[in-house]
PDB file of C-alpha atoms in Angstrom:
ATOM      1  CA  MET A 184      98.688 -68.792  50.553  1.00 88.00           C
ATOM      2  CA  ARG A 185     101.351 -68.599  53.255  1.00 98.00           C
ATOM      3  CA  THR A 186     100.175 -65.421  54.916  1.00 98.00           C
ATOM      4  CA  ALA A 187      99.682 -64.085  58.427  1.00 98.00           C
ATOM      5  CA  THR A 188      98.230 -60.962  60.001  1.00 98.00           C
ATOM      6  CA  LEU A 189      98.515 -60.080  63.662  1.00 98.00           C
ATOM      7  CA  ARG A 190      98.406 -57.275  66.184  1.00 98.00           C
ATOM      8  CA  ARG A 191     100.684 -56.786  69.146  1.00 97.00           C
ATOM      9  CA  ASP A 192      99.521 -54.157  71.602  1.00 97.00           C
ATOM     10  CA  THR A 193     101.273 -53.330  74.869  1.00 97.00           C
ATOM     11  CA  SER A 194     101.552 -50.250  77.044  1.00 97.00           C
ATOM     12  CA  GLU A 195     104.737 -49.419  75.079  1.00 97.00           C
ATOM     13  CA  THR A 196     103.862 -50.181  71.453  1.00 98.00           C
ATOM     14  CA  ARG A 197     100.882 -50.837  69.197  1.00 98.00           C
ATOM     15  CA  ILE A 198     101.836 -52.881  66.167  1.00 98.00           C
ATOM     16  CA  SER A 199      99.964 -54.305  63.201  1.00 98.00           C
ATOM     17  CA  VAL A 200     101.843 -56.598  60.829  1.00 98.00           C
ATOM     18  CA  SER A 201     100.991 -58.773  57.872  1.00 98.00           C
ATOM     19  CA  VAL A 202     103.237 -60.937  55.699  1.00 99.00           C
ATOM     20  CA  ASN A 203     102.892 -62.915  52.493  1.00 98.00           C
ATOM     21  CA  LEU A 204     105.785 -65.338  52.146  1.00 98.00           C
ATOM     22  CA  ASP A 205     104.966 -65.877  48.472  1.00 98.00           C
ATOM     23  CA  GLY A 206     104.910 -62.202  47.587  1.00 98.00           C
ATOM     24  CA  THR A 207     107.009 -59.938  45.426  1.00 98.00           C
ATOM     25  CA  GLY A 208     108.743 -57.852  48.098  1.00 98.00           C
ATOM     26  CA  ARG A 209     106.124 -55.120  48.410  1.00 98.00           C
ATOM     27  CA  TYR A 210     106.212 -53.163  51.647  1.00 98.00           C
ATOM     28  CA  ASP A 211     104.315 -50.580  53.648  1.00 98.00           C
ATOM     29  CA  ILE A 212     106.417 -49.894  56.742  1.00 98.00           C
ATOM     30  CA  HIS A 213     106.197 -47.123  59.300  1.00 98.00           C
ATOM     31  CA  THR A 214     107.824 -47.316  62.725  1.00 98.00           C
ATOM     32  CA  GLY A 215     108.704 -43.676  63.291  1.00 98.00           C
ATOM     33  CA  VAL A 216     112.433 -44.469  63.036  1.00 98.00           C
ATOM     34  CA  GLY A 217     113.589 -43.612  59.526  1.00 97.00           C
ATOM     35  CA  PHE A 218     116.737 -45.708  59.291  1.00 97.00           C
ATOM     36  CA  PHE A 219     114.953 -48.709  60.801  1.00 98.00           C
ATOM     37  CA  ASP A 220     112.178 -48.367  58.210  1.00 98.00           C
ATOM     38  CA  HIS A 221     114.859 -48.351  55.511  1.00 98.00           C
ATOM     39  CA  MET A 222     116.329 -51.626  56.832  1.00 98.00           C
ATOM     40  CA  LEU A 223     112.910 -53.335  57.033  1.00 98.00           C
ATOM     41  CA  GLU A 224     112.168 -52.205  53.484  1.00 98.00           C
ATOM     42  CA  GLN A 225     115.414 -53.875  52.368  1.00 98.00           C
ATOM     43  CA  LEU A 226     114.379 -57.035  54.199  1.00 98.00           C
ATOM     44  CA  ALA A 227     111.017 -57.138  52.404  1.00 98.00           C
ATOM     45  CA  ARG A 228     112.350 -56.236  48.965  1.00 98.00           C
ATOM     46  CA  HIS A 229     115.182 -58.755  48.890  1.00 98.00           C
ATOM     47  CA  SER A 230     113.351 -61.643  50.602  1.00 98.00           C
ATOM     48  CA  LEU A 231     110.325 -61.211  48.286  1.00 98.00           C
ATOM     49  CA  ILE A 232     108.157 -61.320  51.415  1.00 98.00           C
ATOM     50  CA  ASP A 233     105.363 -58.746  51.248  1.00 98.00           C
ATOM     51  CA  VAL A 234     105.432 -56.877  54.567  1.00 98.00           C
ATOM     52  CA  THR A 235     103.029 -54.368  56.045  1.00 98.00           C
ATOM     53  CA  LEU A 236     104.183 -53.179  59.450  1.00 98.00           C
ATOM     54  CA  HIS A 237     102.945 -50.145  61.345  1.00 98.00           C
ATOM     55  CA  CYS A 238     104.219 -49.399  64.828  1.00 98.00           C
ATOM     56  CA  ASP A 239     103.132 -46.618  67.141  1.00 98.00           C
ATOM     57  CA  GLY A 240     105.708 -46.763  69.923  1.00 97.00           C
ATOM     58  CA  ASP A 241     106.913 -44.754  72.888  1.00 98.00           C
ATOM     59  CA  LEU A 242     109.640 -42.954  70.965  1.00 97.00           C
ATOM     60  CA  HIS A 243     109.508 -40.097  73.470  1.00 96.00           C
ATOM     61  CA  ILE A 244     111.368 -42.506  75.780  1.00 95.00           C
ATOM     62  CA  ASP A 245     113.719 -44.096  73.235  1.00 96.00           C
ATOM     63  CA  GLN A 246     113.645 -46.516  70.279  1.00 97.00           C
ATOM     64  CA  HIS A 247     114.187 -49.737  72.209  1.00 98.00           C
ATOM     65  CA  HIS A 248     110.577 -50.877  72.532  1.00 98.00           C
ATOM     66  CA  THR A 249     109.727 -49.942  68.941  1.00 98.00           C
ATOM     67  CA  VAL A 250     112.657 -51.901  67.505  1.00 98.00           C
ATOM     68  CA  GLU A 251     112.294 -54.910  69.815  1.00 98.00           C
ATOM     69  CA  ASP A 252     108.520 -55.235  69.540  1.00 98.00           C
ATOM     70  CA  SER A 253     108.592 -54.805  65.755  1.00 98.00           C
ATOM     71  CA  ALA A 254     111.053 -57.706  65.572  1.00 98.00           C
ATOM     72  CA  LEU A 255     108.922 -59.855  67.867  1.00 98.00           C
ATOM     73  CA  ALA A 256     105.776 -59.141  65.843  1.00 98.00           C
ATOM     74  CA  LEU A 257     107.423 -59.666  62.448  1.00 98.00           C
ATOM     75  CA  GLY A 258     109.086 -62.895  63.577  1.00 98.00           C
ATOM     76  CA  SER A 259     105.778 -64.180  64.946  1.00 98.00           C
ATOM     77  CA  ALA A 260     104.031 -63.388  61.663  1.00 98.00           C
ATOM     78  CA  VAL A 261     106.698 -65.236  59.654  1.00 98.00           C
ATOM     79  CA  ALA A 262     106.433 -68.268  61.957  1.00 98.00           C
ATOM     80  CA  GLN A 263     102.642 -68.237  61.711  1.00 98.00           C
ATOM     81  CA  ALA A 264     102.766 -68.007  57.904  1.00 98.00           C
ATOM     82  CA  LEU A 265     105.235 -70.920  57.747  1.00 98.00           C
ATOM     83  CA  GLY A 266     102.847 -73.147  59.683  1.00 97.00           C
ATOM     84  CA  GLU A 267     104.222 -76.704  59.901  1.00 96.00           C
ATOM     85  CA  LYS A 268     107.011 -75.712  57.450  1.00 97.00           C
ATOM     86  CA  ARG A 269     106.101 -78.494  55.041  1.00 97.00           C
ATOM     87  CA  GLY A 270     108.177 -78.509  51.878  1.00 97.00           C
ATOM     88  CA  ILE A 271     110.505 -75.618  52.737  1.00 98.00           C
ATOM     89  CA  ARG A 272     114.208 -75.765  51.978  1.00 98.00           C
ATOM     90  CA  ARG A 273     114.833 -74.918  55.656  1.00 98.00           C
ATOM     91  CA  TYR A 274     118.576 -74.105  55.429  1.00 98.00           C
ATOM     92  CA  ALA A 275     120.136 -71.213  53.541  1.00 98.00           C
ATOM     93  CA  ASP A 276     123.051 -68.840  53.578  1.00 98.00           C
ATOM     94  CA  ALA A 277     124.027 -65.695  51.738  1.00 98.00           C
ATOM     95  CA  LEU A 278     127.085 -63.551  51.223  1.00 98.00           C
ATOM     96  CA  SER A 279     125.959 -59.953  51.070  1.00 98.00           C
ATOM     97  CA  PRO A 280     128.432 -57.454  49.602  1.00 98.00           C
ATOM     98  CA  MET A 281     127.825 -53.742  49.840  1.00 98.00           C
ATOM     99  CA  ASP A 282     130.717 -51.705  48.482  1.00 98.00           C
ATOM    100  CA  GLU A 283     133.630 -52.300  50.897  1.00 98.00           C
ATOM    101  CA  THR A 284     131.549 -54.438  53.269  1.00 98.00           C
ATOM    102  CA  LEU A 285     130.872 -58.175  53.163  1.00 98.00           C
ATOM    103  CA  THR A 286     128.486 -59.919  55.542  1.00 98.00           C
ATOM    104  CA  ARG A 287     127.750 -63.633  55.760  1.00 98.00           C
ATOM    105  CA  VAL A 288     124.333 -64.809  56.980  1.00 99.00           C
ATOM    106  CA  ALA A 289     123.443 -68.459  57.551  1.00 99.00           C
ATOM    107  CA  LEU A 290     120.161 -69.715  58.967  1.00 98.00           C
ATOM    108  CA  ASP A 291     118.139 -72.782  59.787  1.00 98.00           C
ATOM    109  CA  ILE A 292     114.364 -72.568  60.190  1.00 98.00           C
ATOM    110  CA  SER A 293     114.734 -75.093  62.975  1.00 97.00           C
ATOM    111  CA  GLY A 294     112.243 -74.120  65.643  1.00 96.00           C
ATOM    112  CA  ARG A 295     115.296 -73.660  67.885  1.00 97.00           C
ATOM    113  CA  PRO A 296     115.920 -69.915  68.151  1.00 98.00           C
ATOM    114  CA  TRP A 297     119.523 -68.802  68.451  1.00 98.00           C
ATOM    115  CA  LEU A 298     121.586 -65.842  67.329  1.00 98.00           C
ATOM    116  CA  VAL A 299     125.325 -65.704  66.743  1.00 98.00           C
ATOM    117  CA  TRP A 300     126.219 -62.051  66.084  1.00 98.00           C
ATOM    118  CA  LYS A 301     129.708 -61.091  64.944  1.00 98.00           C
ATOM    119  CA  THR A 302     129.060 -57.596  63.681  1.00 98.00           C
ATOM    120  CA  ALA A 303     130.245 -54.336  65.210  1.00 97.00           C
ATOM    121  CA  PHE A 304     129.712 -50.628  64.631  1.00 98.00           C
ATOM    122  CA  THR A 305     132.036 -47.703  65.196  1.00 97.00           C
ATOM    123  CA  GLN A 306     129.192 -45.174  65.519  1.00 97.00           C
ATOM    124  CA  THR A 307     126.539 -45.117  68.216  1.00 97.00           C
ATOM    125  CA  ARG A 308     123.860 -43.893  65.806  1.00 96.00           C
ATOM    126  CA  LEU A 309     122.879 -44.172  62.157  1.00 95.00           C
ATOM    127  CA  GLY A 310     120.496 -41.387  61.344  1.00 92.00           C
ATOM    128  CA  GLU A 311     118.364 -41.353  64.475  1.00 91.00           C
ATOM    129  CA  MET A 312     118.755 -45.088  65.164  1.00 96.00           C
ATOM    130  CA  ASP A 313     120.908 -46.457  67.981  1.00 97.00           C
ATOM    131  CA  THR A 314     123.296 -48.996  66.448  1.00 98.00           C
ATOM    132  CA  GLU A 315     123.221 -51.198  69.570  1.00 97.00           C
ATOM    133  CA  LEU A 316     119.625 -52.027  68.654  1.00 98.00           C
ATOM    134  CA  PHE A 317     120.576 -53.939  65.493  1.00 98.00           C
ATOM    135  CA  GLN A 318     121.820 -56.958  67.427  1.00 98.00           C
ATOM    136  CA  HIS A 319     118.721 -56.787  69.616  1.00 98.00           C
ATOM    137  CA  TRP A 320     116.450 -56.717  66.547  1.00 98.00           C
ATOM    138  CA  PHE A 321     118.120 -59.797  65.010  1.00 99.00           C
ATOM    139  CA  HIS A 322     117.935 -61.626  68.355  1.00 98.00           C
ATOM    140  CA  SER A 323     114.256 -60.821  68.875  1.00 98.00           C
ATOM    141  CA  PHE A 324     113.355 -61.720  65.294  1.00 98.00           C
ATOM    142  CA  ALA A 325     115.178 -65.073  65.551  1.00 98.00           C
ATOM    143  CA  GLN A 326     113.373 -65.847  68.811  1.00 98.00           C
ATOM    144  CA  THR A 327     109.829 -65.492  67.547  1.00 98.00           C
ATOM    145  CA  ALA A 328     110.504 -66.690  63.996  1.00 98.00           C
ATOM    146  CA  GLY A 329     112.077 -69.821  65.497  1.00 98.00           C
ATOM    147  CA  ILE A 330     115.289 -69.700  63.510  1.00 98.00           C
ATOM    148  CA  THR A 331     118.930 -70.377  64.219  1.00 98.00           C
ATOM    149  CA  LEU A 332     120.657 -67.317  62.783  1.00 98.00           C
ATOM    150  CA  HIS A 333     124.342 -66.539  62.290  1.00 99.00           C
ATOM    151  CA  VAL A 334     125.365 -63.044  61.166  1.00 99.00           C
ATOM    152  CA  GLU A 335     129.022 -62.170  60.655  1.00 98.00           C
ATOM    153  CA  THR A 336     130.477 -59.110  59.006  1.00 98.00           C
ATOM    154  CA  LEU A 337     133.693 -60.360  57.465  1.00 98.00           C
ATOM    155  CA  TYR A 338     134.951 -56.845  56.800  1.00 98.00           C
ATOM    156  CA  GLY A 339     133.689 -53.323  56.264  1.00 98.00           C
ATOM    157  CA  ASP A 340     134.196 -49.730  57.330  1.00 97.00           C
ATOM    158  CA  ASN A 341     131.007 -47.806  56.584  1.00 98.00           C
ATOM    159  CA  ASN A 342     128.421 -48.298  59.333  1.00 98.00           C
ATOM    160  CA  HIS A 343     125.474 -47.794  56.972  1.00 98.00           C
ATOM    161  CA  HIS A 344     126.848 -50.497  54.682  1.00 98.00           C
ATOM    162  CA  ILE A 345     127.464 -52.869  57.598  1.00 98.00           C
ATOM    163  CA  ALA A 346     123.855 -52.594  58.793  1.00 98.00           C
ATOM    164  CA  GLU A 347     122.377 -52.819  55.328  1.00 98.00           C
ATOM    165  CA  SER A 348     124.469 -55.808  54.306  1.00 98.00           C
ATOM    166  CA  ALA A 349     123.264 -57.667  57.414  1.00 98.00           C
ATOM    167  CA  PHE A 350     119.598 -57.017  56.610  1.00 98.00           C
ATOM    168  CA  LYS A 351     120.050 -57.831  52.928  1.00 98.00           C
ATOM    169  CA  GLY A 352     121.930 -61.000  53.820  1.00 98.00           C
ATOM    170  CA  LEU A 353     119.099 -62.064  56.111  1.00 99.00           C
ATOM    171  CA  ALA A 354     116.603 -61.264  53.359  1.00 98.00           C
ATOM    172  CA  ARG A 355     118.398 -63.336  50.727  1.00 98.00           C
ATOM    173  CA  ALA A 356     118.889 -66.298  53.070  1.00 98.00           C
ATOM    174  CA  LEU A 357     115.243 -66.146  54.171  1.00 98.00           C
ATOM    175  CA  ARG A 358     114.084 -66.048  50.564  1.00 98.00           C
ATOM    176  CA  GLU A 359     115.872 -69.315  49.855  1.00 98.00           C
ATOM    177  CA  ALA A 360     115.042 -71.050  53.152  1.00 98.00           C
ATOM    178  CA  ILE A 361     111.282 -70.447  52.964  1.00 98.00           C
ATOM    179  CA  GLU A 362     110.983 -71.508  49.319  1.00 98.00           C
ATOM    180  CA  ILE A 363     109.089 -74.694  48.628  1.00 97.00           C
ATOM    181  CA  ASP A 364     111.456 -77.368  47.355  1.00 97.00           C
ATOM    182  CA  PRO A 365     109.686 -79.193  44.482  1.00 96.00           C
ATOM    183  CA  ARG A 366     111.448 -82.421  45.516  1.00 95.00           C
ATOM    184  CA  LYS A 367     109.865 -82.420  48.979  1.00 93.00           C
ATOM    185  CA  VAL A 368     106.457 -80.748  48.642  1.00 92.00           C
ATOM    186  CA  GLY A 369     104.329 -81.528  51.685  1.00 93.00           C
ATOM    187  CA  VAL A 370     107.213 -83.070  53.621  1.00 95.00           C
ATOM    188  CA  ILE A 371     108.435 -81.606  56.909  1.00 95.00           C
ATOM    189  CA  PRO A 372     112.216 -81.189  56.436  1.00 94.00           C
ATOM    190  CA  SER A 373     113.275 -83.066  59.564  1.00 94.00           C
ATOM    191  CA  THR A 374     113.828 -86.707  60.479  1.00 92.00           C
ATOM    192  CA  LYS A 375     111.870 -85.958  63.681  1.00 91.00           C
ATOM    193  CA  GLY A 376     108.744 -85.212  61.648  1.00 89.00           C
ATOM    194  CA  THR A 377     108.282 -81.802  63.221  1.00 90.00           C
ATOM    195  CA  LEU A 378     110.061 -78.471  63.433  1.00 90.00           C
TER     196      LEU A 378
END
């Protein structure tokens, strides 16, 4: 089983997270930020990664630490569950339409974290969530998951749809990239022999 469970406790947040990469998309998520929970639920459901994530953060200050630390913890859990990455497809991309919005996500589970972010919002908040934190979440997740991640909204007007299509696009690309390729079971997908 490709699973991981970890805790991340700081003076700003206390987080417990567990993932099952070979799950069915079940989730139990509570961060105290409703719209953020909704996005993480989309990520779990459409990636088929079972995710349990509970965060008790310093929301009396703002949402920054909760969003950032949740990304760091979730990315770390995914990396831990992937282990040596033997047999995975490694590369994947997805076009994610949501009504008038279309977002393209491409990723490489490379061990070389990088984010290219070409997505913008015309509102400062969605529900109670600061929209500037979306880019920060994707960056932090890519860092600890060890993935090269490109996210580009090709077009769209509705800010809710733009955010959701980015998370769903990541989910669908992750689902494909972490799958075991039956043609290379047990093989690390790199000519270097390590990722």
